[in-house]
mmCIF file of C-alpha atoms in Angstrom:
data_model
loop_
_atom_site.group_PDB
_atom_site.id
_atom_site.type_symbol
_atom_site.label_atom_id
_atom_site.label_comp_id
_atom_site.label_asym_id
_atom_site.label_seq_id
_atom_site.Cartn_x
_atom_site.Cartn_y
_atom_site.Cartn_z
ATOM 1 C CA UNK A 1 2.913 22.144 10.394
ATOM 2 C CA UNK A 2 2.402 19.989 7.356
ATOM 3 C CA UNK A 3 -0.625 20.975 5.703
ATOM 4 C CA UNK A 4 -2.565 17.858 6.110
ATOM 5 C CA UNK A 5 -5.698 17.131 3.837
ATOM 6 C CA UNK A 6 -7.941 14.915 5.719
ATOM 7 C CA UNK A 7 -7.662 12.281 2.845
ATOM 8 C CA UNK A 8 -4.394 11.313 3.167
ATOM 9 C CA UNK A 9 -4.678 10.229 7.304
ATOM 10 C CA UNK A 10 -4.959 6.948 6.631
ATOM 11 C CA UNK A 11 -2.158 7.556 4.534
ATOM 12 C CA UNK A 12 0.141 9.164 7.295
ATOM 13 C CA UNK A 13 -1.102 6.225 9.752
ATOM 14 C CA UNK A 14 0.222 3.576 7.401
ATOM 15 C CA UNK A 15 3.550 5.759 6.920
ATOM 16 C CA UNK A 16 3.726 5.370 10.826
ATOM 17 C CA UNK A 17 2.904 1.609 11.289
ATOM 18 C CA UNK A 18 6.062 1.028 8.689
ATOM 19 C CA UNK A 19 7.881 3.358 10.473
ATOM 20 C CA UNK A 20 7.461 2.214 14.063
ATOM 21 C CA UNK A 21 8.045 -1.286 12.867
ATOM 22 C CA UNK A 22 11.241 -0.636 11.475
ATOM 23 C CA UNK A 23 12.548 1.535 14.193
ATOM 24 C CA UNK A 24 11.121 -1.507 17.126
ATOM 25 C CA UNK A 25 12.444 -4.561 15.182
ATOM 26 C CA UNK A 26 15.457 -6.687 14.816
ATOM 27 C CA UNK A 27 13.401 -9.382 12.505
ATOM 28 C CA UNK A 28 11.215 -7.369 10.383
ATOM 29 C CA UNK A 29 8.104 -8.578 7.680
ATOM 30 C CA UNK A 30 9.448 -5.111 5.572
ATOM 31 C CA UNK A 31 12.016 -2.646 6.621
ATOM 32 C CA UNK A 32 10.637 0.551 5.652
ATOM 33 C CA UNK A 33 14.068 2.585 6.940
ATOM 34 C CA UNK A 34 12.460 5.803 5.455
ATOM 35 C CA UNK A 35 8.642 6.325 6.429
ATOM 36 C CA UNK A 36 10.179 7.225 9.971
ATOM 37 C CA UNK A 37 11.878 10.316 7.718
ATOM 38 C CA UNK A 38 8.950 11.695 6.585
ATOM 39 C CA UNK A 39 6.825 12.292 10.023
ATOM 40 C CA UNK A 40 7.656 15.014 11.874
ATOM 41 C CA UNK A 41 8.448 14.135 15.816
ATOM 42 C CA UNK A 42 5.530 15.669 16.243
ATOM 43 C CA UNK A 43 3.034 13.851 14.273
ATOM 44 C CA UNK A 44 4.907 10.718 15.113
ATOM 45 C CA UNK A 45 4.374 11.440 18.638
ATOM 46 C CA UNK A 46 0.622 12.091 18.574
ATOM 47 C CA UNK A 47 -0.432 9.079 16.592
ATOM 48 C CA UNK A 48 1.436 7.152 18.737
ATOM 49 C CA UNK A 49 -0.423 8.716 21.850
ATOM 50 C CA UNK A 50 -3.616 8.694 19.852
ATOM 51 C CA UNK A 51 -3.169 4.547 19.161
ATOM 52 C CA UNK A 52 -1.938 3.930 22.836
ATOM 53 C CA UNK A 53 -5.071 5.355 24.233
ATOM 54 C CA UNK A 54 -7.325 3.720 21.610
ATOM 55 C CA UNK A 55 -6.548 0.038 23.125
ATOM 56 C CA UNK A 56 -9.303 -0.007 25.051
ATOM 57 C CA UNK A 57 -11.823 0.508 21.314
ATOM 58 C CA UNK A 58 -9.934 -2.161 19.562
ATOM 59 C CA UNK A 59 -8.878 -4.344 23.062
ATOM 60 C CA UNK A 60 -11.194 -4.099 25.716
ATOM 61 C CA UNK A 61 -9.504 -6.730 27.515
ATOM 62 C CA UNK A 62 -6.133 -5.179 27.173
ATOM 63 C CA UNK A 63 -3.959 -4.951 30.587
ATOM 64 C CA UNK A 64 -0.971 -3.204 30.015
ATOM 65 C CA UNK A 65 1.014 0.008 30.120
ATOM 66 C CA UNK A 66 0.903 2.806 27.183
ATOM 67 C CA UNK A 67 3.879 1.872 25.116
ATOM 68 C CA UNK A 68 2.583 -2.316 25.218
ATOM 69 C CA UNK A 69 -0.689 -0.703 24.419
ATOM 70 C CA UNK A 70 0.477 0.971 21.194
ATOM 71 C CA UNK A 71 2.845 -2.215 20.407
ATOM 72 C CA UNK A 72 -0.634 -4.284 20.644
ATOM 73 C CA UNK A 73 -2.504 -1.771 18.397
ATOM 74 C CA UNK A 74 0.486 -1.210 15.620
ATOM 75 C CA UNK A 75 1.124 -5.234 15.304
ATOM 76 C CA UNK A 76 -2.305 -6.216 15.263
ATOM 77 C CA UNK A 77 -4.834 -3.588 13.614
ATOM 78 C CA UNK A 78 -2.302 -0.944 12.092
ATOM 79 C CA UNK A 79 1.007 -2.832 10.462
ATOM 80 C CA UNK A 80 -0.407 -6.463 9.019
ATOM 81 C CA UNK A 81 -2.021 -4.229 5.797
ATOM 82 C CA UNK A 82 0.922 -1.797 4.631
ATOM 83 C CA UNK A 83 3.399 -4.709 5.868
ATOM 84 C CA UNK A 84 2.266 -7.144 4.184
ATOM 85 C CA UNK A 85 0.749 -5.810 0.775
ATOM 86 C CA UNK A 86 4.850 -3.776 0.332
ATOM 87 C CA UNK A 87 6.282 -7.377 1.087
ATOM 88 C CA UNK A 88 4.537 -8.552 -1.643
ATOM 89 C CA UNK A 89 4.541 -5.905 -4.070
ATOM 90 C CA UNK A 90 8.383 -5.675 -3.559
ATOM 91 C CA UNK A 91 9.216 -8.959 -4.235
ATOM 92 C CA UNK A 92 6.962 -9.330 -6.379
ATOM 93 C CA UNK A 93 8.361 -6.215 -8.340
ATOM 94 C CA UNK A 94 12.266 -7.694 -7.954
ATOM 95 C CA UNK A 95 10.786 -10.750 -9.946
ATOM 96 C CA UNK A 96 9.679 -8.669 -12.708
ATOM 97 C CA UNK A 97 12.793 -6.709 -13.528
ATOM 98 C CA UNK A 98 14.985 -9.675 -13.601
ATOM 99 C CA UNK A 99 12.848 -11.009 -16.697
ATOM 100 C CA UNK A 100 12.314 -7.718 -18.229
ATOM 101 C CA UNK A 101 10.001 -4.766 -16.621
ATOM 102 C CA UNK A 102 11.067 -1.363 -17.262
ATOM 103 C CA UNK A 103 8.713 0.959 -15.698
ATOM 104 C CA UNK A 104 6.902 0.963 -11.821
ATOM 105 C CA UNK A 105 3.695 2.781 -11.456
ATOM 106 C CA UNK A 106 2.934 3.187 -8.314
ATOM 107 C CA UNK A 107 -0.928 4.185 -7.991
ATOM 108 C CA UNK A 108 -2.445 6.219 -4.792
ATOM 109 C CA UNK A 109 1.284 6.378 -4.053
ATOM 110 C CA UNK A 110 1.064 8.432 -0.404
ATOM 111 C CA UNK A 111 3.763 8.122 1.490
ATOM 112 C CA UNK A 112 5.194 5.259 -0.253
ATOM 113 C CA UNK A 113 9.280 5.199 0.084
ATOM 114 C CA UNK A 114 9.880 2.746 -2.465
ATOM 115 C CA UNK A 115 11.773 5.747 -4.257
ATOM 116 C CA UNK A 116 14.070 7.036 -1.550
ATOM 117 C CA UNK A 117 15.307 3.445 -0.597
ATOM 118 C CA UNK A 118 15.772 1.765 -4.351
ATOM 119 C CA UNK A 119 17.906 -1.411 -4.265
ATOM 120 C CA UNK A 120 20.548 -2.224 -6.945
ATOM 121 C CA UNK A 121 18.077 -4.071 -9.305
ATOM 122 C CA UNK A 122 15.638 -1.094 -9.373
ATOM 123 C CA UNK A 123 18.327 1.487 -11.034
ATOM 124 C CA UNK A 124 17.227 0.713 -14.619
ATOM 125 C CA UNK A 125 13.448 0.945 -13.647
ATOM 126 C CA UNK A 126 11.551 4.188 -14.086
ATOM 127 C CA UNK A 127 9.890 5.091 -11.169
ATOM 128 C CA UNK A 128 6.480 6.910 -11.407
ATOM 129 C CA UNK A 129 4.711 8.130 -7.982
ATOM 130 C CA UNK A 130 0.818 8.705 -8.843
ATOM 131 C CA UNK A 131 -1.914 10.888 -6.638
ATOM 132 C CA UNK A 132 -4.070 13.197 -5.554
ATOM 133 C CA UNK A 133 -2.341 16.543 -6.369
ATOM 134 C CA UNK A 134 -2.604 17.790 -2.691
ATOM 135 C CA UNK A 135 -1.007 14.163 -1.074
ATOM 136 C CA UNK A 136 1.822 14.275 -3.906
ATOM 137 C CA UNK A 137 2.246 18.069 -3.259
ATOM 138 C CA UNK A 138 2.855 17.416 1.050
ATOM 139 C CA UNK A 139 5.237 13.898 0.314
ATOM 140 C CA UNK A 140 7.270 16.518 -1.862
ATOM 141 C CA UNK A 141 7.630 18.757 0.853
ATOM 142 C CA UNK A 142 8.243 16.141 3.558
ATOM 143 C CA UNK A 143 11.055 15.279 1.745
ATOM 144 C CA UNK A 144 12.680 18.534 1.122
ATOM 145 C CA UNK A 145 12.131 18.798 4.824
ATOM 146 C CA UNK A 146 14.483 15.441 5.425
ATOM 147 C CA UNK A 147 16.930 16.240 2.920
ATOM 148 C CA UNK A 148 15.921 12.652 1.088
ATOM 149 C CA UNK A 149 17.928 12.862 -2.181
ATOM 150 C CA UNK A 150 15.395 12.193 -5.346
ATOM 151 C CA UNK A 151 17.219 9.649 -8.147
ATOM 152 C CA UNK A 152 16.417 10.910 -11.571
ATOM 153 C CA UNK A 153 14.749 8.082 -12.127
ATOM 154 C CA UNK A 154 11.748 9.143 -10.166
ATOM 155 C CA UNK A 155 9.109 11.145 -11.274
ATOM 156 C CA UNK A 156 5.841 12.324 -9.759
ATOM 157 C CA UNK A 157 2.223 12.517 -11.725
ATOM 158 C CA UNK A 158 -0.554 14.193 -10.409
ATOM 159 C CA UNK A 159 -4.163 13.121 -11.445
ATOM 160 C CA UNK A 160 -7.918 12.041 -9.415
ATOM 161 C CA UNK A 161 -8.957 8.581 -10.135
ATOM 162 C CA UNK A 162 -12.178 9.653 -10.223
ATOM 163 C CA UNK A 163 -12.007 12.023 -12.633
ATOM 164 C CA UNK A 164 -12.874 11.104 -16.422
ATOM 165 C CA UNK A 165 -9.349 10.195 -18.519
ATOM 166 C CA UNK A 166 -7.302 10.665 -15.585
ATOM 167 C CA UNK A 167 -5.105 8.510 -17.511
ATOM 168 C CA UNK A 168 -4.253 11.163 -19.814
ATOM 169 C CA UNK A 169 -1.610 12.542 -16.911
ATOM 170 C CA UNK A 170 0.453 9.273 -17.020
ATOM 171 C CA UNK A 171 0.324 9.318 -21.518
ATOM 172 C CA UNK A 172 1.454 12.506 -20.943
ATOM 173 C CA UNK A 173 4.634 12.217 -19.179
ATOM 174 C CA UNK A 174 7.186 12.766 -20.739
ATOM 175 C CA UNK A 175 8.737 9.902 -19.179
ATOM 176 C CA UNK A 176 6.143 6.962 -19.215
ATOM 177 C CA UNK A 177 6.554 4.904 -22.433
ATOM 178 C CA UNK A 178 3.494 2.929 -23.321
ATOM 179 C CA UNK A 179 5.549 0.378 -25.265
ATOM 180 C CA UNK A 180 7.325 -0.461 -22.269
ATOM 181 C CA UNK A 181 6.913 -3.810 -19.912
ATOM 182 C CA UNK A 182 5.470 -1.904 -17.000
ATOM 183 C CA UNK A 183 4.595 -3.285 -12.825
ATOM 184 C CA UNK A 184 2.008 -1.319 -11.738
ATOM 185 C CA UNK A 185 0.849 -1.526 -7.597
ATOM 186 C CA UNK A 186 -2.746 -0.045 -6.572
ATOM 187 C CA UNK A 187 -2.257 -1.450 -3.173
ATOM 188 C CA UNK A 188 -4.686 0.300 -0.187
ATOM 189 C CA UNK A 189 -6.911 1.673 -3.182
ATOM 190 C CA UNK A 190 -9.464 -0.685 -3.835
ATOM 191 C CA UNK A 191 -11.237 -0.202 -0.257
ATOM 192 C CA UNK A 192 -11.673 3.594 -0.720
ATOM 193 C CA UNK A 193 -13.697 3.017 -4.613
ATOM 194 C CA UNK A 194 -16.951 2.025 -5.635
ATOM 195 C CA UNK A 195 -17.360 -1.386 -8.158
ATOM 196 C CA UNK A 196 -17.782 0.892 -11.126
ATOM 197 C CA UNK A 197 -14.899 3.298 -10.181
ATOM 198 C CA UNK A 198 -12.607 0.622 -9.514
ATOM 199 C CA UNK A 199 -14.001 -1.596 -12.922
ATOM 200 C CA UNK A 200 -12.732 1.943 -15.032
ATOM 201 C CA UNK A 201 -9.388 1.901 -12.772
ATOM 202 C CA UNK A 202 -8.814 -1.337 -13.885
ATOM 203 C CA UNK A 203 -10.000 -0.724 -17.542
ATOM 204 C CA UNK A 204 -7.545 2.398 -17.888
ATOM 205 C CA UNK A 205 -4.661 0.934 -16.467
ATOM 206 C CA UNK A 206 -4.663 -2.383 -18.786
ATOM 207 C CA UNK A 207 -5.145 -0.013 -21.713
ATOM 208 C CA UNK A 208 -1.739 2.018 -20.981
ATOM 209 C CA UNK A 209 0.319 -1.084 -20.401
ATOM 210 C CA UNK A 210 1.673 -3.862 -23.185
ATOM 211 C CA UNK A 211 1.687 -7.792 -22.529
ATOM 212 C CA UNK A 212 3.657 -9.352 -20.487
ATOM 213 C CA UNK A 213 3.033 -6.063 -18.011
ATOM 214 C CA UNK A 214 1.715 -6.833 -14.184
ATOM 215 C CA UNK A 215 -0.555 -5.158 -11.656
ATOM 216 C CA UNK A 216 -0.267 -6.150 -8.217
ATOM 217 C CA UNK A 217 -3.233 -5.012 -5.717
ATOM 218 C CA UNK A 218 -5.040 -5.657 -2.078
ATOM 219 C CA UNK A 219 -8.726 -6.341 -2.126
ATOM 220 C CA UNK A 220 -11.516 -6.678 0.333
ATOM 221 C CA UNK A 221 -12.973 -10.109 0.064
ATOM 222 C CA UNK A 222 -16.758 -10.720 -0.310
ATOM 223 C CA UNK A 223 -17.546 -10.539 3.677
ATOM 224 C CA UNK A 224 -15.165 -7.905 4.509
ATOM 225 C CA UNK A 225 -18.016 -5.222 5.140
ATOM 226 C CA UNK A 226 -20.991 -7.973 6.828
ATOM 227 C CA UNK A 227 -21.066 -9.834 9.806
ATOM 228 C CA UNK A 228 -18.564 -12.824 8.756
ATOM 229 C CA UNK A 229 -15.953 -10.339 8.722
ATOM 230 C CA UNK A 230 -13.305 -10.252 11.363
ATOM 231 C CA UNK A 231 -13.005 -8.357 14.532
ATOM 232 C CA UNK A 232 -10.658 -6.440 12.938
ATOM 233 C CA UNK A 233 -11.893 -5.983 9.884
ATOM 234 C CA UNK A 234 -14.670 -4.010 11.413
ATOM 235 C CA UNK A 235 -13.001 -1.924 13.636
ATOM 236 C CA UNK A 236 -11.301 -0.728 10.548
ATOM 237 C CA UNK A 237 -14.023 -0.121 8.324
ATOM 238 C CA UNK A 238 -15.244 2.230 11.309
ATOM 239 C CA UNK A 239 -11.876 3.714 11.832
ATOM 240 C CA UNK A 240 -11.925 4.634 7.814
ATOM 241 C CA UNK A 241 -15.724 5.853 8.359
ATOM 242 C CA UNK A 242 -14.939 8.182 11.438
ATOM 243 C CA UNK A 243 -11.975 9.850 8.849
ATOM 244 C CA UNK A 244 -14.353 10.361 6.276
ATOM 245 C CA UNK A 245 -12.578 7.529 4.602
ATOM 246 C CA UNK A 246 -15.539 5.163 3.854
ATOM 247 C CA UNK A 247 -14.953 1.910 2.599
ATOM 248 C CA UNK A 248 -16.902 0.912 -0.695
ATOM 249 C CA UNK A 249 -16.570 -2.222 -2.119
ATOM 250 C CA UNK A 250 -15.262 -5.854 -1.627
ATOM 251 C CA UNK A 251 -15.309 -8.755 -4.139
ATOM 252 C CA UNK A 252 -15.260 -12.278 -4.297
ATOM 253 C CA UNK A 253 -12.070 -14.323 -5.906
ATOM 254 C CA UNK A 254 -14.722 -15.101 -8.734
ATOM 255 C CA UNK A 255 -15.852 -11.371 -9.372
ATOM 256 C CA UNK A 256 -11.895 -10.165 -9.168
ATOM 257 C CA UNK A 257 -10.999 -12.800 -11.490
ATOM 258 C CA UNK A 258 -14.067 -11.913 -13.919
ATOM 259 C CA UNK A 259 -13.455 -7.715 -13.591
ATOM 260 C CA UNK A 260 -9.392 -8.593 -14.363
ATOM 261 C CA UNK A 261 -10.044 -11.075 -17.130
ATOM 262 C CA UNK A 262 -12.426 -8.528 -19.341
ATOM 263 C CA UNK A 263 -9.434 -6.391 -19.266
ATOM 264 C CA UNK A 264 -6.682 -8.855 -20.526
ATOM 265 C CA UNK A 265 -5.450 -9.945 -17.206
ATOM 266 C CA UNK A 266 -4.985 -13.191 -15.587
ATOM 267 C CA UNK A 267 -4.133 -14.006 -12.050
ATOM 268 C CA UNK A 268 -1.087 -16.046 -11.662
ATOM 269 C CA UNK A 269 -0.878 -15.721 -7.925
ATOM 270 C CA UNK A 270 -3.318 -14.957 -5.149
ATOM 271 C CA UNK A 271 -2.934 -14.868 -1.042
ATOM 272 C CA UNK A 272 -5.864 -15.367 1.055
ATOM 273 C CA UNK A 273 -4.583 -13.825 4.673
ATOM 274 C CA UNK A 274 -3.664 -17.629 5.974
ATOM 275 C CA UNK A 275 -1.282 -17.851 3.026
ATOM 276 C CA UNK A 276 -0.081 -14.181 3.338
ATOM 277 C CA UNK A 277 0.586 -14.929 7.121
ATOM 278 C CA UNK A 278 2.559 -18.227 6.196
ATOM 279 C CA UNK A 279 5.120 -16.310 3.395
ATOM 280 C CA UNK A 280 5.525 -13.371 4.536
ATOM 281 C CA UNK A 281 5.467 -13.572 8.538
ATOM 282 C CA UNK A 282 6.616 -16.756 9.110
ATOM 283 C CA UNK A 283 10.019 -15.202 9.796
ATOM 284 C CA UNK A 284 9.111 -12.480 11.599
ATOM 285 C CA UNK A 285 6.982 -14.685 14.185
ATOM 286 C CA UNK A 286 9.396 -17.023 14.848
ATOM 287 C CA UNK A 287 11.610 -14.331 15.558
ATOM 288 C CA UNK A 288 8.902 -12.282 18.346
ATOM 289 C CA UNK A 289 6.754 -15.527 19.367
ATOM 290 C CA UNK A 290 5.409 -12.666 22.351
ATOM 291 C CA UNK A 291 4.518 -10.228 19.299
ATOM 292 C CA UNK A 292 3.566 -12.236 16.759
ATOM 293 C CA UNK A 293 1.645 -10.819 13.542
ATOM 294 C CA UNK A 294 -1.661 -12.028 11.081
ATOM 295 C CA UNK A 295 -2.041 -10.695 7.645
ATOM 296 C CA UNK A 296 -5.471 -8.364 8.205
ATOM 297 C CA UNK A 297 -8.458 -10.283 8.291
ATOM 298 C CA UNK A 298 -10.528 -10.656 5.146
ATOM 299 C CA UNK A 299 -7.813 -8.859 2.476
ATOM 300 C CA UNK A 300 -6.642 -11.107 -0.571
ATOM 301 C CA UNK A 301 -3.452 -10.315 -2.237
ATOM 302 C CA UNK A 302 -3.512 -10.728 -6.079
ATOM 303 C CA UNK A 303 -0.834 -10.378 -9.007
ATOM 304 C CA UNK A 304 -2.137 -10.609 -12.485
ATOM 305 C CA UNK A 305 -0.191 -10.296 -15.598
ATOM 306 C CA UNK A 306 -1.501 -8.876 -18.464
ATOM 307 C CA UNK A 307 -1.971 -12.041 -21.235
ATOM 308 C CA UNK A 308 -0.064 -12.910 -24.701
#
């Protein structure tokens, strides 16, 4: 009964992949303990069904009953992305408040529970949730709805990406202080812009944050989108095309590193999936050796930090 805009599916998918992941795990790559919260049984029910019978579009081999269908299509198309990209950002984030950050941004926040599950270490961060005015509208409900408690610390900040001086919306919060070390994610963004959208993303974001500040985002690499790409790289891009959700762009380390360095950024760490797979999976396969997990095909992980 949630009022769902057809932009935020994808959205609602990757709330469910954290969820079910969670919920079917001892060992996890991320324990999202909250997504789960914010589907209805409903919804959670029919995307499962909806995965379960897809096996046979992304595994035509696939023999198997419904619920090892849907395990086979949450640990190998649906999780790897939102699992692995919040592993990173997370830690990543920790890192950054121990020597200093004061403020998290997240961008194209969606059903992102960072929020509703802060640590210890995140109580003297401000926490800013930024989107689409009709995604942030339906998390606000779905939390009402579950009774999550909001800390004060949290605050949410509508604005389109795509419109000219979106930025404005974040100045103008009453809460964000420019002067502040700030970690900004844009994680699951990048895939949905074009270049020049996500060139003026970039642009904005350095010019609201001081030195010392970080951005951690998920990119397409250079053959995400042409026939070097993965199996299930394109299955995805025509999952995202059949929601109206069509992938844009994709960039090579040298053009990310060229587009972040005109803007005062420099990359100080970078995961190709291989390297994603060995940090942040490791664990979690040598814990399920009959379920084990890949970072997604043909996605790069990147922190930058913006230069003294």
């Amino acid at each position: 009964w949630f009022a769902m805009e057809q932009h935020s599916m994808t959205a609602l998918v990757s709330a469910f992949s954290r969820a079910y992941h969670a919920t079917n795990n001892e060992v996890k790559v991320f324990d999202d303990r909250v997504a789960k919260k914010l589907l209805t049984e409903n919804e959670y029910h029919q995307i499962s069904k909806n995965m379960a019978d897809g096996i046979s579009f992304f595994n035509p081999a696939f023999v198997g009953n419904s619920n090892e269908a849907l395990r086979w299509v949450v640990d190998n198309q649906l999780s790897p992305s939102p699992l692995g990209r919040a592993a990173f950002a997370e830690k990543s984030l920790e890192r950054a408040v121990k020597i200093g950050t004061k403020q998290y941004l997240i961008m194209g926040a969606g059903y992102d529970t960072f929020a509703y599950r802060q640590p210890e270490w995140a109580k003297q961060l401000e926490v800013f949730e930024v989107d689409h005015p009709a995604t942030g509208h339906d998390k606000q409900n779905r939390i009402k709805y579950a009774n999550i408690t909001i800390q004060n610390n949290v605050h949410y900040i509508e604005t389109d990406f795509t419109k000219e001086r979106w930025q404005d919306s974040i100045l103008h919060s009453k809460y964000y202080d420019k002067g502040k070390i700030t970690f900004i994610s844009i994680l699951g963004v990048a895939y949905y812009l074009s270049q020049a959208v996500f060139e003026k993303l970039i642009a904005a974001l350095s010019d609201i944050i001081p030195e010392g500040s970080t951005i951690v985002l998920d990119y397409p690499d250079e053959n995400s989108y042409n026939e070097k790409a993965g199996m299930r790289a394109k299955k995805q891009a025509m999952l995202a095309g059949g929601a109206n959700e069509k992938m844009l762009a994709s960039y090579s380390y040298a053009e990310l590193e060229r587009l972040l360095a005109l803007n005062g950024l420099r990359i100080y760490e970078h995961l190709t999936p291989k390297e994603m797979t060995e940090q942040y999976f490791a664990t979690y396969n040598h814990a399920n050796p009959t379920h084990m997990m890949t970072a997604f095909d043909n996605v790069n992980y990147c922190l930058a930090v913006k230069k003294k």
